Coordinates of C-alpha atoms and ligand atoms in Angstrom, one line a residue:
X1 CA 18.7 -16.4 -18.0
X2 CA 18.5 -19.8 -16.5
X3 CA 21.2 -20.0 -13.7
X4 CA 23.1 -23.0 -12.7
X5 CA 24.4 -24.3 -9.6
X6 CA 21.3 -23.0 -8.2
X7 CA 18.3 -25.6 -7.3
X8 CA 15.5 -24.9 -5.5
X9 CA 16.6 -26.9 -2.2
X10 CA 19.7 -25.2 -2.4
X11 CA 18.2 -21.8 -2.3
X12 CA 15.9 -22.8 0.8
X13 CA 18.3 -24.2 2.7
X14 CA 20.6 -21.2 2.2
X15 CA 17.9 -18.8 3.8
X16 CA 17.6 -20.6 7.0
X17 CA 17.5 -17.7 9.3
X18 CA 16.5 -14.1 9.5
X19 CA 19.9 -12.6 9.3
X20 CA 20.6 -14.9 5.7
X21 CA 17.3 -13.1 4.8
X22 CA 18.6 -9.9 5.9
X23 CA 21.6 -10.2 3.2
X24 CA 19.6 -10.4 0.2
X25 CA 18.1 -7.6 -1.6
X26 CA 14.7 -7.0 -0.2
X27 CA 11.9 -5.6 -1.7
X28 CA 8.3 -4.4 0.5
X29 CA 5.4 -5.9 -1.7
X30 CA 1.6 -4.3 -1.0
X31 CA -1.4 -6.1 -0.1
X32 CA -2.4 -8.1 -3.6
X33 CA 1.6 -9.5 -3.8
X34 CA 1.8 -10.9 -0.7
X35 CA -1.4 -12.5 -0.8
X36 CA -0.8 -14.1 -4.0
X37 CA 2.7 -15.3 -2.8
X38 CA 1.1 -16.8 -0.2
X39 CA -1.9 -18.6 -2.4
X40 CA 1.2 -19.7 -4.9
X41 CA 3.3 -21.1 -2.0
X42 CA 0.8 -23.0 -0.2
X43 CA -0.7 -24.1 -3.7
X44 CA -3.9 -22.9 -4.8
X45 CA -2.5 -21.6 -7.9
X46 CA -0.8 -24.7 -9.0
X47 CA 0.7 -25.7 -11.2
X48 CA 2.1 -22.3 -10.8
X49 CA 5.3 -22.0 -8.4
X50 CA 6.0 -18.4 -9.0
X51 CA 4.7 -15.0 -11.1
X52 CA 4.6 -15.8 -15.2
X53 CA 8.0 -14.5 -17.4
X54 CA 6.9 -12.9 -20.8
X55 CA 6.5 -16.2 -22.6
X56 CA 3.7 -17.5 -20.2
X57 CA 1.7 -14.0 -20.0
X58 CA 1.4 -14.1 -23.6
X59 CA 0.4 -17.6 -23.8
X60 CA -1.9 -17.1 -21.2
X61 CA -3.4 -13.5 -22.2
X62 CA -3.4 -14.6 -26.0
X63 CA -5.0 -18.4 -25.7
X64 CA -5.6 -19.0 -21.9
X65 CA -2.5 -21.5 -22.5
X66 CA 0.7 -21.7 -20.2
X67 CA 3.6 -22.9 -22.8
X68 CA 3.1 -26.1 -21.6
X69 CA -0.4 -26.3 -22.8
X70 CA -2.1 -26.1 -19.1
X71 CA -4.8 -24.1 -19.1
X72 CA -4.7 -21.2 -17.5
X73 CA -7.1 -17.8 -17.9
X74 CA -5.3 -14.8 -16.0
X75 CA -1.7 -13.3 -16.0
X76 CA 0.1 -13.5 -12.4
X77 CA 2.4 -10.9 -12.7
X78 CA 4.6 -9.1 -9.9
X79 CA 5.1 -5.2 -11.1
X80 CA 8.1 -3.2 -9.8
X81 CA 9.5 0.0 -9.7
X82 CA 12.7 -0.4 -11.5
X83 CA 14.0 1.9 -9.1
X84 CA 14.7 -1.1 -7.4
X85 CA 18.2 -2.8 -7.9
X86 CA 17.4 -6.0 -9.2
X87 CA 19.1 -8.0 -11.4
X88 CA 18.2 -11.4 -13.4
X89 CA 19.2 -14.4 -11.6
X90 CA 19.4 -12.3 -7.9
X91 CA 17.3 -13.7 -5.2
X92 CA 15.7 -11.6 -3.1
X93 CA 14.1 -11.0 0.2
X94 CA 10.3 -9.8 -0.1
X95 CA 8.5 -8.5 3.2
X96 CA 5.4 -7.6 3.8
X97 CA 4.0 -4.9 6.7
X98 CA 7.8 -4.7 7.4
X99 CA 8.3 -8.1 8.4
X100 CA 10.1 -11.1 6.2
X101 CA 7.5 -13.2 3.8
X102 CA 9.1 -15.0 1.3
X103 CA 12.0 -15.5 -0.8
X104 CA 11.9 -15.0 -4.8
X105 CA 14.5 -16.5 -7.6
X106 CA 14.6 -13.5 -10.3
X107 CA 14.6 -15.7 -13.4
X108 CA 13.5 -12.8 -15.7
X109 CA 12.4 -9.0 -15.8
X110 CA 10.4 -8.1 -18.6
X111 CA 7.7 -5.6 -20.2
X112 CA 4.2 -6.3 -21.6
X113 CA 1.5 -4.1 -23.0
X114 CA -0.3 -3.4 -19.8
X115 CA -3.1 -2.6 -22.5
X116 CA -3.3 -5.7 -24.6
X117 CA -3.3 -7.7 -21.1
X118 CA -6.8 -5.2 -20.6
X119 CA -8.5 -5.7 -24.3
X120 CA -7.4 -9.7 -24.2
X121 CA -8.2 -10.9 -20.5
X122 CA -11.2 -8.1 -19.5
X123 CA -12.7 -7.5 -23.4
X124 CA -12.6 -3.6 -22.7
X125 CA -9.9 -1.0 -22.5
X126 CA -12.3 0.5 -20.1
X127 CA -10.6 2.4 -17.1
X128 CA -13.7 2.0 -15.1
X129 CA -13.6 -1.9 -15.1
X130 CA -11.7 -2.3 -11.6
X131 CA -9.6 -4.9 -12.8
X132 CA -8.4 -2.8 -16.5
X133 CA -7.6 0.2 -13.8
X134 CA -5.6 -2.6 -11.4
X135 CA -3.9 -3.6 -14.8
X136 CA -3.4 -0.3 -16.1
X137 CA -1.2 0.8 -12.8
X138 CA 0.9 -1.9 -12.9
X139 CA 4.6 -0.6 -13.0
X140 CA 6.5 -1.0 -15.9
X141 CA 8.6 -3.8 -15.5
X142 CA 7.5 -7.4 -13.8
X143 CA 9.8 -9.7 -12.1
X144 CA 9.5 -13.7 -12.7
X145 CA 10.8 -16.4 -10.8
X146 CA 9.4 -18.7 -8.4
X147 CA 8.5 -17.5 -4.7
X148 CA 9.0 -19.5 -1.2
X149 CA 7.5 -18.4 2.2
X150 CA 10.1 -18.1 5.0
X151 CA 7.3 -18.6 7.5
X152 CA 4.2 -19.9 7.8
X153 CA 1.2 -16.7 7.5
X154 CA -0.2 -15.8 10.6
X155 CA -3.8 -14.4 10.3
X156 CA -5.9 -12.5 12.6
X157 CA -9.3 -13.1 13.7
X158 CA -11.9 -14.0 12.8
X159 CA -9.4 -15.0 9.3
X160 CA -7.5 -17.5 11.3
X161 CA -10.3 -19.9 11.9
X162 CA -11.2 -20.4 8.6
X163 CA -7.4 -20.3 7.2
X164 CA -6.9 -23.9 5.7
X165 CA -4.0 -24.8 3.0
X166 CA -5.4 -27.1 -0.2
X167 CA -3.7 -30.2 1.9
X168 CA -5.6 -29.1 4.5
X169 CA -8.7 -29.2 2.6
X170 CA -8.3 -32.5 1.2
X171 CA -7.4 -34.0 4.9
X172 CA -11.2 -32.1 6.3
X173 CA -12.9 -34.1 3.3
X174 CA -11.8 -36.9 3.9
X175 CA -11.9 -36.6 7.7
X176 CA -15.6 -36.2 7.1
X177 CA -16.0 -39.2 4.5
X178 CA -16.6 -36.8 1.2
X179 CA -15.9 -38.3 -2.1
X180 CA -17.5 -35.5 -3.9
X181 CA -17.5 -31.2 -2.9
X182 CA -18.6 -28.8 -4.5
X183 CA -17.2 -25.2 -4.4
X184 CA -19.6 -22.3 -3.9
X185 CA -17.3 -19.2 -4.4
X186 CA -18.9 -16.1 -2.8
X187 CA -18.3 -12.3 -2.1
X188 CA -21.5 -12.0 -0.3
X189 CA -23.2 -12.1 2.6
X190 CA -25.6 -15.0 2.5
X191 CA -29.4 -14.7 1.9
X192 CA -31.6 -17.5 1.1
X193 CA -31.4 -17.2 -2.1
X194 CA -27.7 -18.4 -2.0
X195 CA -28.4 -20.6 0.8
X196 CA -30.5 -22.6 -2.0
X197 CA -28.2 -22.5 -4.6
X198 CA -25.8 -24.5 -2.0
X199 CA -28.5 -27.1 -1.7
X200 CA -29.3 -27.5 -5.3
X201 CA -25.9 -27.7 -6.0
X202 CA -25.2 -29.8 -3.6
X203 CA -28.4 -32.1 -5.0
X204 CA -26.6 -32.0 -8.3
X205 CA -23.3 -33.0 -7.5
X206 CA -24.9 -35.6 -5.4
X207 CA -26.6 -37.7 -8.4
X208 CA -26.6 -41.2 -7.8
X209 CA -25.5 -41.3 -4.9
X210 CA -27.3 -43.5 -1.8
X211 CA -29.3 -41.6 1.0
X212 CA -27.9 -43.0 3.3
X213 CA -24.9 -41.2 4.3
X214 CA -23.7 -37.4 3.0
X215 CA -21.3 -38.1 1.1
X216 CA -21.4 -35.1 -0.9
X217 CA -19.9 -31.7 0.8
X218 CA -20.5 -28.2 0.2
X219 CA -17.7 -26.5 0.4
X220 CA -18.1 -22.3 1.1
X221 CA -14.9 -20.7 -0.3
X222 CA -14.7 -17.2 0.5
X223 CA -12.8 -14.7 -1.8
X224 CA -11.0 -12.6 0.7
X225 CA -8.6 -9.3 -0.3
X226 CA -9.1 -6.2 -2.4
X227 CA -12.4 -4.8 -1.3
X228 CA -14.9 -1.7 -3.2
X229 CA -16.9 1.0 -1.5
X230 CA -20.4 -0.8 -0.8
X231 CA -19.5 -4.7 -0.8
X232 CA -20.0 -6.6 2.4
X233 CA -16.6 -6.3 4.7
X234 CA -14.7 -9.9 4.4
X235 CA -15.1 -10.9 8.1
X236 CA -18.9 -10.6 8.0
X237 CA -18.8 -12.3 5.2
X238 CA -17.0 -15.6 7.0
X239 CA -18.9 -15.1 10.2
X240 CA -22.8 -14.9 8.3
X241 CA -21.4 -18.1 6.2
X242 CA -20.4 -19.5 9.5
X243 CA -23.8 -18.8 10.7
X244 CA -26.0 -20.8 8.8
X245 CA -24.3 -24.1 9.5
X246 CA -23.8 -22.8 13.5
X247 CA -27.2 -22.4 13.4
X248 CA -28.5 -25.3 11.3
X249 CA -29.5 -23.9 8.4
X250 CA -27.1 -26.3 6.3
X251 CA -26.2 -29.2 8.4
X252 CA -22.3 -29.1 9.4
X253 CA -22.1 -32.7 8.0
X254 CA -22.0 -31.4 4.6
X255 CA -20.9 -27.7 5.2
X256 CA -17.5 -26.1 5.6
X257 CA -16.2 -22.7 5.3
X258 CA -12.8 -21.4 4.3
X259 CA -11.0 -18.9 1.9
X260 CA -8.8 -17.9 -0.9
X261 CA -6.4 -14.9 -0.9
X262 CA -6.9 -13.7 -3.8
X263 CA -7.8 -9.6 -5.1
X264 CA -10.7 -10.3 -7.4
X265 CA -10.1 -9.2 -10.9
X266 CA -13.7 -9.6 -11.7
X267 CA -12.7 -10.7 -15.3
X268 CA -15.9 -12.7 -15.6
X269 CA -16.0 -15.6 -17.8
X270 CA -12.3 -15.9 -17.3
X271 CA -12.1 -15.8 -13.8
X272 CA -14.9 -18.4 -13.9
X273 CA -12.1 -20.6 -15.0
X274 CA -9.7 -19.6 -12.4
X275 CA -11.9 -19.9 -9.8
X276 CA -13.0 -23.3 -11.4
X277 CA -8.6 -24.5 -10.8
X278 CA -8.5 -23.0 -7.6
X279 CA -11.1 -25.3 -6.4
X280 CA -9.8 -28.3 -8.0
X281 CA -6.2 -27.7 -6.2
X282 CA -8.5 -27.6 -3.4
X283 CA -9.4 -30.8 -4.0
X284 CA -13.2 -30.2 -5.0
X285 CA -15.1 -32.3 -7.5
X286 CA -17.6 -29.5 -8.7
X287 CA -18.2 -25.9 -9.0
X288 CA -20.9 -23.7 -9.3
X289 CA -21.7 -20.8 -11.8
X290 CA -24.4 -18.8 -10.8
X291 CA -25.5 -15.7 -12.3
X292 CA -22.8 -12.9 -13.2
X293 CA -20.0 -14.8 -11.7
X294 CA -17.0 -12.7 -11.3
X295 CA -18.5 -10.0 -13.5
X296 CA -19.0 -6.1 -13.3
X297 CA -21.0 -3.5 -14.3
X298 CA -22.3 -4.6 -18.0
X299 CA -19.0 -5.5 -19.4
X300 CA -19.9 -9.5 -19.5
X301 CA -23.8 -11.0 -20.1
X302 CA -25.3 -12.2 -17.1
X303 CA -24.4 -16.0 -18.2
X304 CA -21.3 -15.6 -20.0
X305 CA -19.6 -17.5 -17.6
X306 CA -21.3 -20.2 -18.0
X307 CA -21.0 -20.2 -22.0
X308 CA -16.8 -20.2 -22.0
X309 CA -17.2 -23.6 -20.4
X310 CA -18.5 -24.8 -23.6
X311 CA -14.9 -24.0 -25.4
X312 CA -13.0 -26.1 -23.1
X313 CA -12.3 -29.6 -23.1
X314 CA -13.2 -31.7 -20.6
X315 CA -9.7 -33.5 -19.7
X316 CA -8.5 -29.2 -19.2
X317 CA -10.5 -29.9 -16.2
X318 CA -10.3 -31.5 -12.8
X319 CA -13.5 -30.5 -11.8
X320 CA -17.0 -30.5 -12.7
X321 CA -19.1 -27.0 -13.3
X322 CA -22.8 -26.6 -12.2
X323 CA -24.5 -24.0 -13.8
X324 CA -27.1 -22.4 -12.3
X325 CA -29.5 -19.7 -13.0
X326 CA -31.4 -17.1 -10.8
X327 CA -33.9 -18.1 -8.0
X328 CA -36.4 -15.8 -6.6
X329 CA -39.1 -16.2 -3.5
X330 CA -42.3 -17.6 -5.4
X331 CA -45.4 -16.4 -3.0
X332 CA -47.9 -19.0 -4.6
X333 CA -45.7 -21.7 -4.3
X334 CA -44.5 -20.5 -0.7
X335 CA -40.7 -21.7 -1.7
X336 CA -37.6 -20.8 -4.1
X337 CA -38.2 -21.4 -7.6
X338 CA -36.4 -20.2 -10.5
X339 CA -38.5 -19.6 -14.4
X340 CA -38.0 -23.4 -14.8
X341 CA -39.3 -25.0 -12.2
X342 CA -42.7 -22.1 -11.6
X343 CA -45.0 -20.6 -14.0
X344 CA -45.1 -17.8 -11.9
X345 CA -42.6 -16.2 -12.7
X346 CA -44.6 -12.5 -12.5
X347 CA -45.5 -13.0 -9.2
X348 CA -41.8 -13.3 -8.3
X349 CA -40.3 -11.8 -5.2
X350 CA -36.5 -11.4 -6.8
X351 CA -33.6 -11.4 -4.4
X352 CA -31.9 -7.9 -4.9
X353 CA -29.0 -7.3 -3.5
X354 CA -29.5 -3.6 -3.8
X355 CA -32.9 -4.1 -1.6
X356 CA -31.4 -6.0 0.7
X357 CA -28.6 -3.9 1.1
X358 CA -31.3 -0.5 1.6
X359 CA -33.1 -2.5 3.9
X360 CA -30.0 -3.1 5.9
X361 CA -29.1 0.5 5.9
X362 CA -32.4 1.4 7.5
X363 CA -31.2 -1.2 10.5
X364 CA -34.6 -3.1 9.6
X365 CA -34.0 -6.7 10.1
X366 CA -35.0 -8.3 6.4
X367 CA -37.9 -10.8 6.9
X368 CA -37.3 -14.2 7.3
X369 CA -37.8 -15.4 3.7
X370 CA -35.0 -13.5 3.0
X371 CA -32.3 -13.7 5.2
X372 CA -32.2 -16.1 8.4
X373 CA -32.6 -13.6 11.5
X374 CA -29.0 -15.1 13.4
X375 CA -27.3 -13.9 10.0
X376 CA -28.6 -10.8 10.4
X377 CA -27.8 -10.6 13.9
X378 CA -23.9 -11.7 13.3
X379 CA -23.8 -9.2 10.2
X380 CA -24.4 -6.4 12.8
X381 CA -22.3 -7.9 15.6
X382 CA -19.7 -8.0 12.5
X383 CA -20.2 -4.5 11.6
X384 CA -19.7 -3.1 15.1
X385 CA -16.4 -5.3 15.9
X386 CA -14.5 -5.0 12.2
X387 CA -16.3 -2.3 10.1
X388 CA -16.6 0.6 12.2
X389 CA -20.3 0.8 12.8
X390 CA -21.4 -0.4 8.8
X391 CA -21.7 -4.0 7.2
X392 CA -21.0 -2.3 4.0
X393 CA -17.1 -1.2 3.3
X394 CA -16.4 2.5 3.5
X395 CA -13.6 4.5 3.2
X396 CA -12.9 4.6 6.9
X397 CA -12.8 0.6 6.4
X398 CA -10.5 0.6 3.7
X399 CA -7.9 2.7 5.4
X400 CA -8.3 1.3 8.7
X401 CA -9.0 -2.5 8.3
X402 CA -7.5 -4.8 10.5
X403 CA -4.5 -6.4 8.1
X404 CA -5.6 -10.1 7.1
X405 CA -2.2 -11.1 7.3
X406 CA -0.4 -10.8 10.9
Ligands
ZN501 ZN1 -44.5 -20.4 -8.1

């Protein structure tokens, strides 16, 4: 299966021009493939160069373990139609929207029970869990081999001003004298519930340090790509995040907004932990955990996240979690408070997404306690430029979004 005579310079080298790339085999990939080439290329998946043979799935899927005993919680597989001529050890051309992405090394093709992957990695067989149904229509076979771009990804607005690479990251923190950052990974449009999370974590990852000078960074990392009827459409979701350091809300000195291409599987606990590697390769020092992260429906408790943390070693992990628990609007204490820190907890005004959302359905402008108005007003300037009139995805959204990718 290993060819020879075939390095990983050479192969780059070889595919220097379009019509080089135009010999190989090529194969279109949808949406979730090229963006994960993409996040493996540039590196936010690392150590991972390419999509998992059989042997890493099943180390992964069975103990969270790549062979090599990294730690690692999801299969990356890339599904085809074996309709498709493709033979171990070819290397072929994948484009994307018609146009030439990358290059792949077919080291192996292989099957795996598509249902195993769904009782192991999403602790249901469920169809209705949006990541067992993803699983589920996975072809039958999966190529592996590692991936190349042939070009650097071009993004459209407003995507391209937040697009930065995990070197990139690391240069803006150091640029703007952070020695610590913690990640706040979000799907949502900001309200100010999550807009004190960000400072309490930021207060926790900042322990010890001197007033003096922010040191500490927030950094807002934005999980763009497959999107549900009802969530907030992804460029609103940039622009309201944008917002509240444009408008002072959290002081640019210790703010900064990008993204991750990457189709949530919503696995929960376990994409706690991939979420947790992304954002060391991105070079931050802590992560928060806030309620439900990456969960669904009822198929995880509201803090299992938090509780898989507890089964893995430290030294597994470059980077620091925060957990946090639910805040709510406390009227008697006229501030945000969680059941910890007020007695008064049956007085509390809960942020509810659902509300908020109804409220923003009935084009009322939420009060102030709960979302800042210049969000507001960039959600609906959002909604009329990218989601056809709504905030909120809708069908029309999903089959006429602007590609993320140009
Ligand atoms: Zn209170």
């Amino acid at each position: 299966m290993n060819l020879i005579g075939h390095g990983k310079v050479e192969i780059v080298e070889r595919i220097k021009t379009i019509s080089d790339f135009k010999e190989l085999h090529r194969i279109e990939v949808k949406r979730q493939l090229a963006h994960e080439i993409v996040s493996i290329a540039y590196g936010f998946l690392s150590p991972l160069k390419g999509f998992m043979n059989y042997e890493e799935v099943d180390g992964v899927v069975e103990n969270m373990r790549l062979p090599n005993g990294v730690l690692w919680p999801i299969p990356l597989v890339f599904d085809y139609s074996q309709n498709e001529k493709v033979k171990e050890g070819d290397t072929i051309g994948i484009t994307y929207l018609g146009k030439p992405l990358a290059i792949m090394k077919v080291k192996e093709i292989f099957k795996y029970d598509k249902l195993k992957i769904a009782e192991k990695v999403y602790k249901t067989k469920d169809i209705k869990h949006p990541g067992v149904k993803r699983t589920l229509s996975y072809a039958d076979a999966f190529l592996a081999g590692d991936v190349w771009l042939v070009r650097e990804p071009q993004f459209n607005k407003p995507y391209s001003e937040f697009w930065l690479t995990p070197r990139m990251h690391r240069t803006v923190f150091e640029k703007k004298g952070w020695k610590r950052v913690v990640a706040f990974q979000t799907r949502n449009v900001p309200h100010t519930g999550h807009e004190y999370l960000m400072k309490f974590a930021w207060f926790a990852a900042n322990e010890n340090q001197k007033v003096d000078e922010p040191r500490t960074g927030i950094l807002v990392n934005v999980v763009i790509g497959e999107k549900r009827v009802g969530d907030y459409i992804d460029e609103a979701i940039l622009l309201t995040h944008d917002a509240l350091s444009k408008y002072g809300y959290i002081s640019p000195k210790v703010h900064l907004l990008s993204f991750t291409l990457w189709d949530m599987r919503y696995a929960g606990p376990r994409e706690a932990l991939l979420h947790a590697i992304i954002r060391s390769n991105l070079g931050c020092t802590h992560h928060v955990f806030g309620r439900d992260h990456a969960g669904v429906g009822n198929y995880y408790s509201p803090y299992e996240a938090h509780e898989i943390f507890d089964s893995i070693n430290e030294e597994d992990l470059l980077i620091k979690p925060i957990f946090l628990r639910e805040n709510y609007y406390c009227p008697r204490c006229g501030s945000i408070e969680n059941e910890i820190l007020c007695d008064h907890k049956d007085e509390k005004q809960e942020f509810s997404g659902s509300l908020i959302r109804s409220i923003i359905l009935d084009e009322v402008k939420p009060t102030k306690m709960v979302m800042r108005p210049e969000v507001y007003d960039v959600l609906m300037k959002a909604a009329e430029q990218y989601g056809f009139g709504s905030p909120f995805v809708t069908e029309e959204y999903l089959e006429k979004r602007q590609s993320i990718l140009g």
